PDB file of C-alpha atoms and ligand atoms in Angstrom:
ATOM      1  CA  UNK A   1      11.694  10.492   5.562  1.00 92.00           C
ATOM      2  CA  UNK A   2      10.265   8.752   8.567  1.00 97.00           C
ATOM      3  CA  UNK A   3       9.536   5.242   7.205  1.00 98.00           C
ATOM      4  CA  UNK A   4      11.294   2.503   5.026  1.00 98.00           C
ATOM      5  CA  UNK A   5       9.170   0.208   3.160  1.00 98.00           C
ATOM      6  CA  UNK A   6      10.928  -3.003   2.467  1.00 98.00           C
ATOM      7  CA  UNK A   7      10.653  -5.666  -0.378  1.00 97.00           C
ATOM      8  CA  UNK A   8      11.138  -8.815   0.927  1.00 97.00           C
ATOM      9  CA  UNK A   9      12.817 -11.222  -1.860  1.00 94.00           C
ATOM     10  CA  UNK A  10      15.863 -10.111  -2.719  1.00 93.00           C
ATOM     11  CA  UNK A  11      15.973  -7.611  -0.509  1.00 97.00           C
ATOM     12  CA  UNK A  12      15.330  -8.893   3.267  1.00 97.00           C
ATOM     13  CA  UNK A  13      15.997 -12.613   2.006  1.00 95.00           C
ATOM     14  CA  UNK A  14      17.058 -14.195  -0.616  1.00 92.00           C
ATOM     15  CA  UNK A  15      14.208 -16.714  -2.181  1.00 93.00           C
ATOM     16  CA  UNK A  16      15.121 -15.546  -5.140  1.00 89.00           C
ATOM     17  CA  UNK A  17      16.781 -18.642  -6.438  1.00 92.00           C
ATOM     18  CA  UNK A  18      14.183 -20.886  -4.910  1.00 95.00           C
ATOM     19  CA  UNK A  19      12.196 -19.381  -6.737  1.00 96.00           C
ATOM     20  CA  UNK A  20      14.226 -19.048  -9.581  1.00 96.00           C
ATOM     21  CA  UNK A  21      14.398 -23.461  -9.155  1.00 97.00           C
ATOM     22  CA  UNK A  22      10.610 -23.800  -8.660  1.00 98.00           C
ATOM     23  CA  UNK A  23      10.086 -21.592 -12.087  1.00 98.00           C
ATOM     24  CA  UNK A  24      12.594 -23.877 -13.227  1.00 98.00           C
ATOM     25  CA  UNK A  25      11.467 -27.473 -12.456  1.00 98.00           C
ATOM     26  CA  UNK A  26       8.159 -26.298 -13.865  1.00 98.00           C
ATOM     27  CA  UNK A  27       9.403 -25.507 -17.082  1.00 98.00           C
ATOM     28  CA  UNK A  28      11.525 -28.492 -17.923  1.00 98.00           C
ATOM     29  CA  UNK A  29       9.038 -30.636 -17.355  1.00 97.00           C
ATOM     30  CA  UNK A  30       6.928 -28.855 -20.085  1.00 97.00           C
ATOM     31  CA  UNK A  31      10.122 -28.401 -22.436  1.00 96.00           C
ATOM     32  CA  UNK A  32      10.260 -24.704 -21.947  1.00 97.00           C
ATOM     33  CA  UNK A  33      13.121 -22.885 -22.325  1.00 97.00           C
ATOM     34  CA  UNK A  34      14.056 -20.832 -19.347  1.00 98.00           C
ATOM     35  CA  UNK A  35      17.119 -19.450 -18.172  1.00 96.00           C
ATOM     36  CA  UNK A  36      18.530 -17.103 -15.669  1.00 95.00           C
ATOM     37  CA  UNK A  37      18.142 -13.770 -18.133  1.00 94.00           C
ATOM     38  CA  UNK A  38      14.305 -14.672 -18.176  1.00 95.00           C
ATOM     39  CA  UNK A  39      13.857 -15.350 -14.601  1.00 94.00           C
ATOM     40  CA  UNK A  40      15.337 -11.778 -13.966  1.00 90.00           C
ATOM     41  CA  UNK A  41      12.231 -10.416 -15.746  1.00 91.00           C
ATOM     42  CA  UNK A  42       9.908 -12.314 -12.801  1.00 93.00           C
ATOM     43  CA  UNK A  43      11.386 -10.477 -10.066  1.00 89.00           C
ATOM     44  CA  UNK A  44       8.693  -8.782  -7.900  1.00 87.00           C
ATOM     45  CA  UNK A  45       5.996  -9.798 -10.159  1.00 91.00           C
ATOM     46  CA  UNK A  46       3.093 -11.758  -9.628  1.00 92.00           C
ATOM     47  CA  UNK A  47       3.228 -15.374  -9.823  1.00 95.00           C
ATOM     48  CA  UNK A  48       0.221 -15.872 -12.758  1.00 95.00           C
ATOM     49  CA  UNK A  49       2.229 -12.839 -14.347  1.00 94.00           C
ATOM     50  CA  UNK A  50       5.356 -14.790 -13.878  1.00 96.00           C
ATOM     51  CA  UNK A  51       4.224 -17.746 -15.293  1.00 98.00           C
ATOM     52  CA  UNK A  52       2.788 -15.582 -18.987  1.00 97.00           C
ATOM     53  CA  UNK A  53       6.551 -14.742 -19.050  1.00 97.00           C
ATOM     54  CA  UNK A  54       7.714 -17.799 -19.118  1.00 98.00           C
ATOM     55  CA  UNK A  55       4.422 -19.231 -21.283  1.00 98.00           C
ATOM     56  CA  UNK A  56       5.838 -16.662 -23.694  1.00 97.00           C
ATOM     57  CA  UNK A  57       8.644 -19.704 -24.685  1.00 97.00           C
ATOM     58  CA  UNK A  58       5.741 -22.328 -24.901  1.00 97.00           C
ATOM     59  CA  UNK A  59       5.062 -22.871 -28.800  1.00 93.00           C
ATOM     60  CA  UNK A  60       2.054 -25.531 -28.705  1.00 93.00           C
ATOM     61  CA  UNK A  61      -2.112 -24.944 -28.526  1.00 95.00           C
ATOM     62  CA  UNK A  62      -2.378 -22.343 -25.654  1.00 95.00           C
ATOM     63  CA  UNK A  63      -2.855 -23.218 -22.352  1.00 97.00           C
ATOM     64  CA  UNK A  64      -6.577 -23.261 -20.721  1.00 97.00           C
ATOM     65  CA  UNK A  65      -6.905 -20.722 -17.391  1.00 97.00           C
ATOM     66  CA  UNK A  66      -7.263 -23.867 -15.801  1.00 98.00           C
ATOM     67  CA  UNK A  67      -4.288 -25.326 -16.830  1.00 98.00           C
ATOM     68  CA  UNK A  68      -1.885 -22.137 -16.086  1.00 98.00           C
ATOM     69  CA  UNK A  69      -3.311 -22.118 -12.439  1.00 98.00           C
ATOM     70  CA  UNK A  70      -2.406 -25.881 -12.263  1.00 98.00           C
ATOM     71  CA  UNK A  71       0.708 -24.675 -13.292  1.00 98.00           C
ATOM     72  CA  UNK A  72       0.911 -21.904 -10.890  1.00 98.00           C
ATOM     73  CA  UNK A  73       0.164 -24.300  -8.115  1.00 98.00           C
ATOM     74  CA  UNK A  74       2.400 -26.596  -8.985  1.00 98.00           C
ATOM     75  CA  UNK A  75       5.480 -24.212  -8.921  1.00 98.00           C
ATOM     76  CA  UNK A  76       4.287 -23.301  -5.447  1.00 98.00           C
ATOM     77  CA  UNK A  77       4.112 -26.374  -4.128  1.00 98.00           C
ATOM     78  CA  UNK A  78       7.729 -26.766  -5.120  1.00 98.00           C
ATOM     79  CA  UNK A  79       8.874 -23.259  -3.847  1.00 97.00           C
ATOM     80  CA  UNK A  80       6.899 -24.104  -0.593  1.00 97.00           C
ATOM     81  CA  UNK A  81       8.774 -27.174   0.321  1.00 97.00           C
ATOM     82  CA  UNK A  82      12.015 -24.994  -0.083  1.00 96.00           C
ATOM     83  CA  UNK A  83      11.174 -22.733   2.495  1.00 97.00           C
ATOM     84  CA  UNK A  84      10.532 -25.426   5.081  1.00 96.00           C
ATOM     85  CA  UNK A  85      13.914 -25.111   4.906  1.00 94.00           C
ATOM     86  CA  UNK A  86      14.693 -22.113   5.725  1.00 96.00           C
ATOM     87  CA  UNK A  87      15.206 -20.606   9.215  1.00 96.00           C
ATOM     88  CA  UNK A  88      16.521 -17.471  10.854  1.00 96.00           C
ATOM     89  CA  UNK A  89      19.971 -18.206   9.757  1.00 94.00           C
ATOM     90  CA  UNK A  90      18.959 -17.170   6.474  1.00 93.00           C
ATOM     91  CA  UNK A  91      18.449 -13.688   7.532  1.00 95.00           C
ATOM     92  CA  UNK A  92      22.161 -12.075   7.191  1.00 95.00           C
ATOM     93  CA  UNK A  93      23.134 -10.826  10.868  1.00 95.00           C
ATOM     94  CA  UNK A  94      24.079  -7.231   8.561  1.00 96.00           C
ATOM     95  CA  UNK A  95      20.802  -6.806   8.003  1.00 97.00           C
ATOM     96  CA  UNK A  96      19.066  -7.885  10.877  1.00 97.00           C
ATOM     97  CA  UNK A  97      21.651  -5.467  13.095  1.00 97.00           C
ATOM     98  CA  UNK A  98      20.372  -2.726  10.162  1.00 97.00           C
ATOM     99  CA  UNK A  99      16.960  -3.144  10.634  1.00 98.00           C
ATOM    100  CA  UNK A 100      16.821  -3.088  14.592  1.00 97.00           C
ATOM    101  CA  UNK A 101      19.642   0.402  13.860  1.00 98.00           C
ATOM    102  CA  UNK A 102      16.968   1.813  12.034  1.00 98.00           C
ATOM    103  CA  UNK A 103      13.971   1.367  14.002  1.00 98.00           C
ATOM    104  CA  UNK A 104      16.360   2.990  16.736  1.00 97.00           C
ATOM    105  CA  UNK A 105      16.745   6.022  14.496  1.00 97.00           C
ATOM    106  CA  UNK A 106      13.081   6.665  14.284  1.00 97.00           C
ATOM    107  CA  UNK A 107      11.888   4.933  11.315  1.00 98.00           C
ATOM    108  CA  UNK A 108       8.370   3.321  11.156  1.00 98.00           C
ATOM    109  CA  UNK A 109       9.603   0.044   9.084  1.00 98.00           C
ATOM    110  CA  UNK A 110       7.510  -1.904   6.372  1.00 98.00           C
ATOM    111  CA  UNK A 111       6.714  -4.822   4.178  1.00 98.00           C
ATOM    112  CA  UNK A 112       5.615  -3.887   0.658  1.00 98.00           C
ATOM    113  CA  UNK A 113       6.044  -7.631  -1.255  1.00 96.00           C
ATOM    114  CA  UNK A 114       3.930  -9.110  -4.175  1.00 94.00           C
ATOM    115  CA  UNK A 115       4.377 -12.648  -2.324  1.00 95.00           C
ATOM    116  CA  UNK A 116       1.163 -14.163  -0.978  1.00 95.00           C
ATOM    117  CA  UNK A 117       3.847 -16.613   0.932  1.00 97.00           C
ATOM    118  CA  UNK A 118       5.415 -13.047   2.746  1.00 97.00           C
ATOM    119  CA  UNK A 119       3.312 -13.997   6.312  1.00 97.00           C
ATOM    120  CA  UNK A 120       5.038 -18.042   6.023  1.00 97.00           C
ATOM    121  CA  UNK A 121       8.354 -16.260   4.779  1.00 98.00           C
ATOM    122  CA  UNK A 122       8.974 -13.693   7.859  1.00 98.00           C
ATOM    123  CA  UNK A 123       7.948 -16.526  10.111  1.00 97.00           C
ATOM    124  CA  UNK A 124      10.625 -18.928   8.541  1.00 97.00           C
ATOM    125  CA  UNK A 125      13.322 -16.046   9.210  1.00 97.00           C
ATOM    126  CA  UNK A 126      12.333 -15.197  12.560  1.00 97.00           C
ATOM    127  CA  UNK A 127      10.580 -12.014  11.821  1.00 97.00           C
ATOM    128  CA  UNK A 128       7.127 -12.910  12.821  1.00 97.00           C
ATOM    129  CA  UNK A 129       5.685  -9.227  14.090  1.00 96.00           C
ATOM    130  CA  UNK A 130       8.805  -7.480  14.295  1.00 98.00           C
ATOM    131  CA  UNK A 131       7.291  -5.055  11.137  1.00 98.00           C
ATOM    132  CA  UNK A 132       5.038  -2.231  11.719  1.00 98.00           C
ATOM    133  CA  UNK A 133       3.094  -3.364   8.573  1.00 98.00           C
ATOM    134  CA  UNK A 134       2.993  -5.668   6.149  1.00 98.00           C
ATOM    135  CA  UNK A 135       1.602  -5.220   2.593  1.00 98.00           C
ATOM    136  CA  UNK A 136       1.956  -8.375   0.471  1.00 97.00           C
ATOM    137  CA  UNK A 137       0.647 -10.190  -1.984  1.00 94.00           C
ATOM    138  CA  UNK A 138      -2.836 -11.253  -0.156  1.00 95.00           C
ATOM    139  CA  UNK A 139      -3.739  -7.454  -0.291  1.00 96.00           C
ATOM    140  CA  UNK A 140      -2.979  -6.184  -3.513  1.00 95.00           C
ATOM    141  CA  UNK A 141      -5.297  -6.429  -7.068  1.00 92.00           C
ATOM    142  CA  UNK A 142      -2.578  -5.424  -9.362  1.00 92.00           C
ATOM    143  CA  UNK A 143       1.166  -6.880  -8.630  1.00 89.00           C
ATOM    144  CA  UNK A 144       4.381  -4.281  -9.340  1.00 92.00           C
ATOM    145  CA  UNK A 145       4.993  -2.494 -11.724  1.00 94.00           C
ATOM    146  CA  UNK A 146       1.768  -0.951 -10.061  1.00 96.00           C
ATOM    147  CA  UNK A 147       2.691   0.862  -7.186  1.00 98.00           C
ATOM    148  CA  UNK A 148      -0.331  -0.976  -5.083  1.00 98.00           C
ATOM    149  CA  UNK A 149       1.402  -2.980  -3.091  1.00 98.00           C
ATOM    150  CA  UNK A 150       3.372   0.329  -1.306  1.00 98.00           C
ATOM    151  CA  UNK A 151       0.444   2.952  -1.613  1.00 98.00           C
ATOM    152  CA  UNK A 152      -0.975  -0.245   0.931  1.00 98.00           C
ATOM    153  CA  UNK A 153       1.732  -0.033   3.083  1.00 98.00           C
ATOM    154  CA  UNK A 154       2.305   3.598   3.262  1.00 98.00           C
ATOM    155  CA  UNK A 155      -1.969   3.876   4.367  1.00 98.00           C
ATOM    156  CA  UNK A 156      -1.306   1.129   6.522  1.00 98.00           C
ATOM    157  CA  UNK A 157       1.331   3.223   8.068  1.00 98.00           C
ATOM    158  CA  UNK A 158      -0.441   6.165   8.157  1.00 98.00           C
ATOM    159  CA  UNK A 159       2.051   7.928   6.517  1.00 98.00           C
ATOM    160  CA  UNK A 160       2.069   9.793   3.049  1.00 98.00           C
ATOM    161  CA  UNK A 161       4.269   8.443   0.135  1.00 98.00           C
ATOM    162  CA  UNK A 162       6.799  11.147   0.322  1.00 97.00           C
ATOM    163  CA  UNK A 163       7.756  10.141   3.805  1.00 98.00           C
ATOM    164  CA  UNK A 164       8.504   6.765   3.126  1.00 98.00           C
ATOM    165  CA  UNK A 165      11.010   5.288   1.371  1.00 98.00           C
ATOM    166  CA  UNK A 166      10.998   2.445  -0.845  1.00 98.00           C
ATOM    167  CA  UNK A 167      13.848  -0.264  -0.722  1.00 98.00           C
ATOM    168  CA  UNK A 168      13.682  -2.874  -4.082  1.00 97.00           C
ATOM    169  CA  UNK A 169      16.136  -5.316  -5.969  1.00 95.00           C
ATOM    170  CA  UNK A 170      14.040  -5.333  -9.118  1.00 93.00           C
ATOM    171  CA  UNK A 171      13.254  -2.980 -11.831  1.00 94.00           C
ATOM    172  CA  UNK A 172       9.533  -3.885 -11.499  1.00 93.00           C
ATOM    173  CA  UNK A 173       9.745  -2.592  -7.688  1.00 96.00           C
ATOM    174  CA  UNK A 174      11.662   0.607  -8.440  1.00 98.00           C
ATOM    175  CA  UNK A 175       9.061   1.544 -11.186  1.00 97.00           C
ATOM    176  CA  UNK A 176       6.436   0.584  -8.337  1.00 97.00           C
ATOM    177  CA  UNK A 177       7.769   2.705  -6.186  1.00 98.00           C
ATOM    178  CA  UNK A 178       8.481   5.714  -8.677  1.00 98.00           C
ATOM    179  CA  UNK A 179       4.750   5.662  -9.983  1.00 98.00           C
ATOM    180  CA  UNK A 180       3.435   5.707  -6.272  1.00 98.00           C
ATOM    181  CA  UNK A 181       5.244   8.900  -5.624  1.00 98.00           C
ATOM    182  CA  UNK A 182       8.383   7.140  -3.396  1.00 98.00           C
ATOM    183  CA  UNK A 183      12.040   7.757  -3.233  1.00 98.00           C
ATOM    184  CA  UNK A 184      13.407   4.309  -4.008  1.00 98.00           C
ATOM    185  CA  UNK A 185      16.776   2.764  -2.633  1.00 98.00           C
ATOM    186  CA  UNK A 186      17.891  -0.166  -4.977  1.00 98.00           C
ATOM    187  CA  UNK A 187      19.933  -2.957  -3.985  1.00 97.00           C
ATOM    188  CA  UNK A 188      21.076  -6.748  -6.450  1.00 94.00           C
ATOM    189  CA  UNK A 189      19.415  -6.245  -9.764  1.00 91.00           C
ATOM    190  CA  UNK A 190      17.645  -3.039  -9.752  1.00 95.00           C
ATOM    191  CA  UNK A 191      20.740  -1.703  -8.422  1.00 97.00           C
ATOM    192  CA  UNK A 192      23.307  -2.657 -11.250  1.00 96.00           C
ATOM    193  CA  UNK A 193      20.753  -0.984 -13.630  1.00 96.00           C
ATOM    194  CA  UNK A 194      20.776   2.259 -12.088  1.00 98.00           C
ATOM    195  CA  UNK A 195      17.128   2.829 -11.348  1.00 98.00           C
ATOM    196  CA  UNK A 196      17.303   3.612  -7.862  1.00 98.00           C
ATOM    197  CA  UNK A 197      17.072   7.145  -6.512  1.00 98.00           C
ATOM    198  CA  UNK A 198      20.274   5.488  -4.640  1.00 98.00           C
ATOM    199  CA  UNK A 199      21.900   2.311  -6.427  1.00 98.00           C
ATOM    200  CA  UNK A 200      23.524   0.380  -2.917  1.00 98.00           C
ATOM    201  CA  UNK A 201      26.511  -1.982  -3.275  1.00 97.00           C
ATOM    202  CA  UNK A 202      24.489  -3.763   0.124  1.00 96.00           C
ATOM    203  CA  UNK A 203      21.306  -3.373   2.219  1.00 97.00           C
ATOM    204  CA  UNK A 204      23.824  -2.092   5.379  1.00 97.00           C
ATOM    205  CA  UNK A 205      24.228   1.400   2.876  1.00 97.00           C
ATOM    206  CA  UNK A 206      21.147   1.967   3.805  1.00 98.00           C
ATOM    207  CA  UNK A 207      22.928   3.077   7.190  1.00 97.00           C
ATOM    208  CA  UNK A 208      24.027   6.579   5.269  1.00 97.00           C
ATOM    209  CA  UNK A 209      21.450   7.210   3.560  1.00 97.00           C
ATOM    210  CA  UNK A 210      18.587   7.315   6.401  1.00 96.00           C
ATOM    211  CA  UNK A 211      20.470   8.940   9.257  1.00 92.00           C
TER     212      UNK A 211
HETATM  213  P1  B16 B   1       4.459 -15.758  -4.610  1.00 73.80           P
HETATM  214  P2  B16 B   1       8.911  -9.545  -3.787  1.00 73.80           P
HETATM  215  C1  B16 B   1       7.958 -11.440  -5.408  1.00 73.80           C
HETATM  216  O1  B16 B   1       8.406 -11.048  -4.134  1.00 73.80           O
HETATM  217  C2  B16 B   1       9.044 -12.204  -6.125  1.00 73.80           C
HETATM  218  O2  B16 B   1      10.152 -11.360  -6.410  1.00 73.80           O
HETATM  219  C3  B16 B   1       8.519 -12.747  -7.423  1.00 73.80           C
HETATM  220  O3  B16 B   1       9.509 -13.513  -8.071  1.00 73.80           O
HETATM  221  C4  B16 B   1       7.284 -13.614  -7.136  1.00 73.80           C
HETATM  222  O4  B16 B   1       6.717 -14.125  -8.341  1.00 73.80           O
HETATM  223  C5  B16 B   1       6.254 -12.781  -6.382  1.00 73.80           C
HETATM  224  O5  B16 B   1       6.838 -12.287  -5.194  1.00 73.80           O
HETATM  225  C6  B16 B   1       5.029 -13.585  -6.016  1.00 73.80           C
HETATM  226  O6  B16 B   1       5.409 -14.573  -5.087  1.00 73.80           O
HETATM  227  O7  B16 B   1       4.386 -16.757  -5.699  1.00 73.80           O
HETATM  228  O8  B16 B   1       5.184 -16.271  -3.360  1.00 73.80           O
HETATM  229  O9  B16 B   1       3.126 -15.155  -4.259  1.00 73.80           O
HETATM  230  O10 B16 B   1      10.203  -9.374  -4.511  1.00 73.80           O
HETATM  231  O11 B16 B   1       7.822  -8.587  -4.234  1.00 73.80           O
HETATM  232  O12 B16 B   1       9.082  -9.610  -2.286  1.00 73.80           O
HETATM  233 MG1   MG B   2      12.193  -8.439  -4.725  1.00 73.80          MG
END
C-alpha cells in the first residue's frame, strides 16, 4: 500500500452529530419521526439521499423537488452555523500525531468524503492543504455506496486502487470502497459491524496496520 484515503466525518472529525442535530431540527419541525437508528443509515451518503431516508417517515402528499431542496438547504444552513464553531481543537491530537506518523512512513494521504462542506470543514480544523488530495462531494455524480468518490481520489493521486487504502466509519463507505477495488480499514460504526478488511477499536490502529 502506498496511500491512505481518508473519510472525513466520522473518521478525521466528528460532525457526525451536527449533523445528526441539523437532520434533526429539520424533521421536528415537519413532525417526522427520526431517531438515532435512522440517522445511522445517512452516514456517508449524500445529503438529497439523506433527506429520501428520512422523507421515508413523512406520511402526507409528497413533497415537490422544489420543496426537498428547500429542505436540503435548510438543514445546511443549520449544520453550517455549527461548524463556525468548530476549530482545530476539534481535531484529536491522536490523530493529528497519526496522520503527520504516516506521511513520515511514506504514505501519499487523501480525502475521499461525500461532503460538499469538506474544503470549509478541513479549514475549520486546521487542515487547510495539509492533504495530497481531496475528493469530496463537489466532484462526485453518484454519492457512496458508489465507489466514485475514491476511484477520484485514487486518479487524483495517481495511484491505482490496490495501492491505496480506504479508511471509513460507515457501512455505505466500506461498500464504496469494496466495489472500487480498495482494502478498507473501518473505524465507529462500520467498525462494530464488521465490514472492514480491518475493524479498529481507534483511528491511532491504523499505526499497525500501515507500517
Ligand atoms: P454535506 P463523509 C458525509 O460525509 C456524511 O457522513 C453524511 O452524513 C452527509 O450527508 C454527507 O457527507 C454529505 O454532506 O451535506 O455536507 O454535503 O462521511 O463522506 O465524510
Ligand atoms: Mg463518514
Amino acid at each position: 500500500m502506498k496511500a491512505i484515503i481518508f473519510d472525513l466525518d466520522g473518521v478525521i472529525c466528528f460532525t457526525d452529530e451536527y449533523h445528526y442535530l441539523a437532520w434533526k431540527q429539520l424533521a421536528d419541525r415537519l413532525g417526522i419521526e427520526f431517531d438515532r437508528t435512522i440517522n445511522n443509515r445517512l452516514r456517508g451518503v449524500s445529503r438529497m439521499a439523506s433527506l429520501e431516508i428520512i422523507l421515508e417517515k413523512w406520511h402526507g402528499e409528497p413533497f415537490s423537488q422544489e420543496q426537498k431542496e428547500a429542505f436540503a438547504a435548510e438543514k445546511n444552513d443549520i449544520y453550517r452555523e455549527s461548524l463556525k464553531n468548530m476549530s482545530p481543537a476539534d481535531l484529536a491530537p491522536e490523530t493529528k500525531a497519526a496522520l503527520i506518523e504516516l506521511r513520515n512512513r511514506g504514505y501519499k494521504l487523501a480525502i475521499g468524503s461525500s461532503s460538499k462542506n469538506t474544503p470549509f470543514i478541513l479549514g475549520q480544523i486546521g487542515l487547510s492543504g495539509f492533504f495530497d488530495a481531496v475528493s469530496d462531494g463537489n466532484n462526485i455524480t453518484r454519492s457512496k455506496p458508489d465507489p466514485e468518490v475514491f476511484l477520484k481520489a485514487a486518479e487524483f493521486l495517481g495511484m491505482e486502487p490496490a495501492e491505496c487504502l480506504v479508511v471509513e466509519d460507515a457501512v455505505s463507505g466500506a461498500e464504496a470502497g469494496h466495489a472500487g477495488g480498495f482494502k478498507v480499514a473501518c473505524v465507529g460504526d462500520a467498525a462494530q459491524a464488521g465490514v472492514g478488511d480491518w475493524n479498529m477499536g481507534s483511528f491511532t490502529e491504523l499505526l499497525d496496520i500501515c507500517k
